mmCIF file of C-alpha atoms and ligand atoms in Angstrom:
data_model
loop_
_atom_site.group_PDB
_atom_site.id
_atom_site.type_symbol
_atom_site.label_atom_id
_atom_site.label_comp_id
_atom_site.label_asym_id
_atom_site.label_seq_id
_atom_site.Cartn_x
_atom_site.Cartn_y
_atom_site.Cartn_z
ATOM 1 C CA UNK A 1 -16.563 -2.155 -12.560
ATOM 2 C CA UNK A 2 -18.582 -3.321 -9.958
ATOM 3 C CA UNK A 3 -17.189 -4.474 -6.801
ATOM 4 C CA UNK A 4 -18.554 -6.677 -3.668
ATOM 5 C CA UNK A 5 -17.444 -3.982 -1.416
ATOM 6 C CA UNK A 6 -16.483 -5.466 1.772
ATOM 7 C CA UNK A 7 -15.525 -9.062 0.184
ATOM 8 C CA UNK A 8 -13.174 -7.002 -1.345
ATOM 9 C CA UNK A 9 -11.614 -4.460 1.738
ATOM 10 C CA UNK A 10 -10.764 -8.112 3.714
ATOM 11 C CA UNK A 11 -8.903 -9.732 0.283
ATOM 12 C CA UNK A 12 -7.500 -6.241 0.492
ATOM 13 C CA UNK A 13 -6.705 -6.485 4.357
ATOM 14 C CA UNK A 14 -6.171 -10.331 3.718
ATOM 15 C CA UNK A 15 -3.100 -9.673 1.471
ATOM 16 C CA UNK A 16 -1.441 -7.059 4.208
ATOM 17 C CA UNK A 17 -1.553 -9.647 7.447
ATOM 18 C CA UNK A 18 -0.290 -12.080 5.249
ATOM 19 C CA UNK A 19 2.995 -9.913 4.249
ATOM 20 C CA UNK A 20 3.415 -8.165 7.963
ATOM 21 C CA UNK A 21 6.707 -8.648 9.250
ATOM 22 C CA UNK A 22 5.935 -6.039 12.278
ATOM 23 C CA UNK A 23 4.411 -7.116 15.433
ATOM 24 C CA UNK A 24 0.811 -5.533 14.894
ATOM 25 C CA UNK A 25 -2.260 -6.889 15.405
ATOM 26 C CA UNK A 26 -5.387 -6.183 12.658
ATOM 27 C CA UNK A 27 -8.525 -6.099 13.391
ATOM 28 C CA UNK A 28 -11.664 -6.306 11.101
ATOM 29 C CA UNK A 29 -14.960 -4.526 12.227
ATOM 30 C CA UNK A 30 -16.997 -5.396 8.647
ATOM 31 C CA UNK A 31 -20.268 -6.144 8.078
ATOM 32 C CA UNK A 32 -21.521 -8.905 6.895
ATOM 33 C CA UNK A 33 -23.145 -7.326 3.860
ATOM 34 C CA UNK A 34 -23.078 -6.984 -0.149
ATOM 35 C CA UNK A 35 -22.455 -3.711 -1.080
ATOM 36 C CA UNK A 36 -22.296 -2.664 -4.732
ATOM 37 C CA UNK A 37 -20.282 -0.042 -5.348
ATOM 38 C CA UNK A 38 -18.852 0.970 -9.092
ATOM 39 C CA UNK A 39 -14.665 2.031 -8.906
ATOM 40 C CA UNK A 40 -11.920 0.975 -10.644
ATOM 41 C CA UNK A 41 -10.406 -1.490 -8.996
ATOM 42 C CA UNK A 42 -6.795 -0.823 -9.796
ATOM 43 C CA UNK A 43 -7.279 2.720 -8.510
ATOM 44 C CA UNK A 44 -9.172 1.689 -5.262
ATOM 45 C CA UNK A 45 -6.661 -0.939 -4.369
ATOM 46 C CA UNK A 46 -3.855 1.917 -4.981
ATOM 47 C CA UNK A 47 -5.553 3.956 -2.524
ATOM 48 C CA UNK A 48 -6.028 0.966 0.498
ATOM 49 C CA UNK A 49 -2.593 0.230 -0.072
ATOM 50 C CA UNK A 50 -1.090 3.909 0.232
ATOM 51 C CA UNK A 51 -3.800 3.746 3.804
ATOM 52 C CA UNK A 52 -2.817 0.787 4.724
ATOM 53 C CA UNK A 53 0.959 1.208 4.236
ATOM 54 C CA UNK A 54 0.783 4.164 6.114
ATOM 55 C CA UNK A 55 -0.397 3.047 8.707
ATOM 56 C CA UNK A 56 2.106 0.011 9.441
ATOM 57 C CA UNK A 57 4.422 2.443 8.593
ATOM 58 C CA UNK A 58 3.702 4.491 11.862
ATOM 59 C CA UNK A 59 2.003 2.295 13.627
ATOM 60 C CA UNK A 60 4.499 0.919 16.848
ATOM 61 C CA UNK A 61 5.826 -2.735 17.790
ATOM 62 C CA UNK A 62 2.437 -4.263 19.086
ATOM 63 C CA UNK A 63 -0.004 -1.536 17.847
ATOM 64 C CA UNK A 64 -3.238 -2.736 16.529
ATOM 65 C CA UNK A 65 -5.115 -1.435 12.605
ATOM 66 C CA UNK A 66 -8.007 -1.435 12.968
ATOM 67 C CA UNK A 67 -10.810 -1.714 9.967
ATOM 68 C CA UNK A 68 -14.081 -0.927 10.217
ATOM 69 C CA UNK A 69 -17.127 -0.305 7.524
ATOM 70 C CA UNK A 70 -20.212 1.331 7.910
ATOM 71 C CA UNK A 71 -22.759 1.656 5.280
ATOM 72 C CA UNK A 72 -24.858 5.369 4.936
ATOM 73 C CA UNK A 73 -27.501 6.822 3.028
ATOM 74 C CA UNK A 74 -25.868 6.311 0.107
ATOM 75 C CA UNK A 75 -22.722 5.629 0.708
ATOM 76 C CA UNK A 76 -20.604 3.084 2.440
ATOM 77 C CA UNK A 77 -17.788 4.236 4.901
ATOM 78 C CA UNK A 78 -14.465 2.673 5.368
ATOM 79 C CA UNK A 79 -11.919 3.259 7.412
ATOM 80 C CA UNK A 80 -8.420 2.516 8.994
ATOM 81 C CA UNK A 81 -7.200 3.341 12.179
ATOM 82 C CA UNK A 82 -3.682 3.318 13.639
ATOM 83 C CA UNK A 83 -1.782 3.785 17.304
ATOM 84 C CA UNK A 84 0.345 5.928 15.585
ATOM 85 C CA UNK A 85 2.378 9.066 16.215
ATOM 86 C CA UNK A 86 -0.720 10.786 15.008
ATOM 87 C CA UNK A 87 -1.152 13.800 12.991
ATOM 88 C CA UNK A 88 -0.820 18.039 14.354
ATOM 89 C CA UNK A 89 -4.347 18.963 13.745
ATOM 90 C CA UNK A 90 -3.305 21.738 11.740
ATOM 91 C CA UNK A 91 -1.705 19.229 9.455
ATOM 92 C CA UNK A 92 -4.666 16.955 9.199
ATOM 93 C CA UNK A 93 -5.676 19.018 5.887
ATOM 94 C CA UNK A 94 -2.421 18.711 4.201
ATOM 95 C CA UNK A 95 -1.487 15.253 4.373
ATOM 96 C CA UNK A 96 -3.678 14.883 0.902
ATOM 97 C CA UNK A 97 -1.102 17.161 -0.716
ATOM 98 C CA UNK A 98 0.958 16.301 -3.231
ATOM 99 C CA UNK A 99 4.473 16.073 -1.732
ATOM 100 C CA UNK A 100 3.362 16.750 1.856
ATOM 101 C CA UNK A 101 4.735 15.211 5.226
ATOM 102 C CA UNK A 102 4.164 15.666 8.394
ATOM 103 C CA UNK A 103 7.754 16.436 9.792
ATOM 104 C CA UNK A 104 11.226 16.072 7.948
ATOM 105 C CA UNK A 105 12.669 14.288 10.417
ATOM 106 C CA UNK A 106 10.322 11.240 11.159
ATOM 107 C CA UNK A 107 9.622 10.891 7.299
ATOM 108 C CA UNK A 108 13.443 10.933 5.836
ATOM 109 C CA UNK A 109 13.722 7.367 8.032
ATOM 110 C CA UNK A 110 10.214 6.270 6.759
ATOM 111 C CA UNK A 111 10.804 6.816 2.886
ATOM 112 C CA UNK A 112 7.880 7.627 0.560
ATOM 113 C CA UNK A 113 7.634 10.569 -1.428
ATOM 114 C CA UNK A 114 4.530 11.872 -0.082
ATOM 115 C CA UNK A 115 2.457 11.763 -2.884
ATOM 116 C CA UNK A 116 -0.005 8.516 -1.869
ATOM 117 C CA UNK A 117 -2.600 10.687 0.284
ATOM 118 C CA UNK A 118 -2.430 13.003 -2.764
ATOM 119 C CA UNK A 119 -3.198 10.513 -5.328
ATOM 120 C CA UNK A 120 -5.813 8.613 -2.915
ATOM 121 C CA UNK A 121 -7.921 12.032 -2.450
ATOM 122 C CA UNK A 122 -8.155 12.401 -6.270
ATOM 123 C CA UNK A 123 -8.841 8.902 -6.971
ATOM 124 C CA UNK A 124 -11.852 8.655 -4.621
ATOM 125 C CA UNK A 125 -13.178 12.228 -5.401
ATOM 126 C CA UNK A 126 -13.022 11.174 -9.145
ATOM 127 C CA UNK A 127 -15.503 8.272 -7.752
ATOM 128 C CA UNK A 128 -17.705 10.555 -5.981
ATOM 129 C CA UNK A 129 -17.048 10.134 -2.551
ATOM 130 C CA UNK A 130 -14.263 11.619 0.050
ATOM 131 C CA UNK A 131 -11.796 10.890 2.498
ATOM 132 C CA UNK A 132 -10.763 12.453 5.153
ATOM 133 C CA UNK A 133 -8.337 12.133 8.580
ATOM 134 C CA UNK A 134 -9.316 12.149 12.174
ATOM 135 C CA UNK A 135 -5.847 11.898 14.533
ATOM 136 C CA UNK A 136 -4.831 12.527 18.038
ATOM 137 C CA UNK A 137 -1.111 13.134 18.758
ATOM 138 C CA UNK A 138 0.420 10.082 20.376
ATOM 139 C CA UNK A 139 -2.816 8.087 20.388
ATOM 140 C CA UNK A 140 -2.964 7.356 16.488
ATOM 141 C CA UNK A 141 -4.925 8.372 13.081
ATOM 142 C CA UNK A 142 -7.630 7.314 11.544
ATOM 143 C CA UNK A 143 -8.814 7.943 7.476
ATOM 144 C CA UNK A 144 -12.042 7.512 6.650
ATOM 145 C CA UNK A 145 -13.085 7.342 2.889
ATOM 146 C CA UNK A 146 -16.400 7.274 1.368
ATOM 147 C CA UNK A 147 -17.413 5.719 -1.883
ATOM 148 C CA UNK A 148 -21.568 5.719 -2.982
ATOM 149 C CA UNK A 149 -23.186 2.970 -3.586
ATOM 150 C CA UNK A 150 -25.696 1.643 -5.590
ATOM 151 C CA UNK A 151 -29.010 0.321 -3.818
ATOM 152 C CA UNK A 152 -30.817 -1.318 -7.192
ATOM 153 C CA UNK A 153 -27.841 -2.670 -8.249
ATOM 154 C CA UNK A 154 -27.906 -4.490 -4.506
ATOM 155 C CA UNK A 155 -31.918 -4.957 -5.011
ATOM 156 C CA UNK A 156 -30.815 -7.030 -8.398
ATOM 157 C CA UNK A 157 -29.553 -9.901 -6.661
ATOM 158 C CA UNK A 158 -31.395 -10.862 -4.216
HETATM 159 P P1 LIG B 224 4.419 7.955 -0.346
HETATM 160 O O1 LIG B 224 2.751 6.752 0.099
HETATM 161 O O2 LIG B 224 4.306 8.535 -1.787
HETATM 162 O O3 LIG B 224 5.000 6.622 -0.375
HETATM 163 P P2 LIG B 224 4.373 9.084 2.286
HETATM 164 O O4 LIG B 224 3.355 7.796 2.656
HETATM 165 O O5 LIG B 224 4.965 10.380 3.403
HETATM 166 O O6 LIG B 224 4.837 9.083 0.432
HETATM 167 P P3 LIG B 224 1.437 9.981 2.186
HETATM 168 O O7 LIG B 224 0.957 8.825 1.717
HETATM 169 O O8 LIG B 224 0.369 11.021 1.720
HETATM 170 O O9 LIG B 224 3.140 9.963 1.865
HETATM 171 O O10 LIG B 224 1.267 10.562 3.715
HETATM 172 C C1 LIG B 224 1.601 11.625 3.147
HETATM 173 C C2 LIG B 224 2.105 12.598 5.084
HETATM 174 O O11 LIG B 224 1.829 12.506 5.788
HETATM 175 C C3 LIG B 224 3.442 11.327 5.444
HETATM 176 O O12 LIG B 224 4.554 11.769 5.289
HETATM 177 C C4 LIG B 224 3.524 11.185 6.963
HETATM 178 O O13 LIG B 224 3.381 12.473 7.878
HETATM 179 C C5 LIG B 224 1.227 11.583 7.754
HETATM 180 N N1 LIG B 224 0.748 10.284 7.811
HETATM 181 C C6 LIG B 224 -0.099 9.956 6.538
HETATM 182 N N2 LIG B 224 -0.860 8.760 7.488
HETATM 183 C C7 LIG B 224 -0.327 8.629 8.623
HETATM 184 C C8 LIG B 224 -0.842 8.200 10.207
HETATM 185 N N3 LIG B 224 -1.047 6.825 9.592
HETATM 186 N N4 LIG B 224 0.341 8.072 11.134
HETATM 187 C C9 LIG B 224 1.094 9.319 11.053
HETATM 188 N N5 LIG B 224 1.292 10.185 9.639
HETATM 189 C C10 LIG B 224 0.978 9.915 8.351
HETATM 190 MG MG1 LIG B 225 1.967 7.116 2.391
#
């Protein structure tokens, strides 16, 4: 189905912002634009839910999570940044593998199965997009994802 992606991103963030119990601030840097992507909404929701849950899980007390979106050529890029412990460089690609978790000590108490990002990668790629991570240990992590969007669809709404 066709989804107004920025509006939908706001909606997902709202849901987490209302439910969160941690002392973490949400900051949105989202453009005011109607950008339509064709996606399976349940799957996109699952992808965003996992990334945001991870960001919350690894955020320190008083941390900030920043949500961004930008329009690239035929692509929309969404990103979610936290100020958590980060991920070592050598592991940045591996976090998208099934059952991979960065270190057992830190993740045992955090729970989870290590499947979330593997599923996210499958889904994003099935939609013709990409997903990747950037991180600095001790400073935080950003997960980026792109989705193709259709300019002609946008014109239909003018
Ligand atoms: P699940 O999502 O299945 O409940 P999970 O969150 O452990 O379990 P993934 O979402 O696939 O699994 O993440 C894989 C691993 O990547 C995590 O266990 C964690 O080690 C690391 N990771 C993911 N997101 C972050 C983040 N924002 N900051 C630090 N480490 C992260
Ligand atoms: Mg997860």
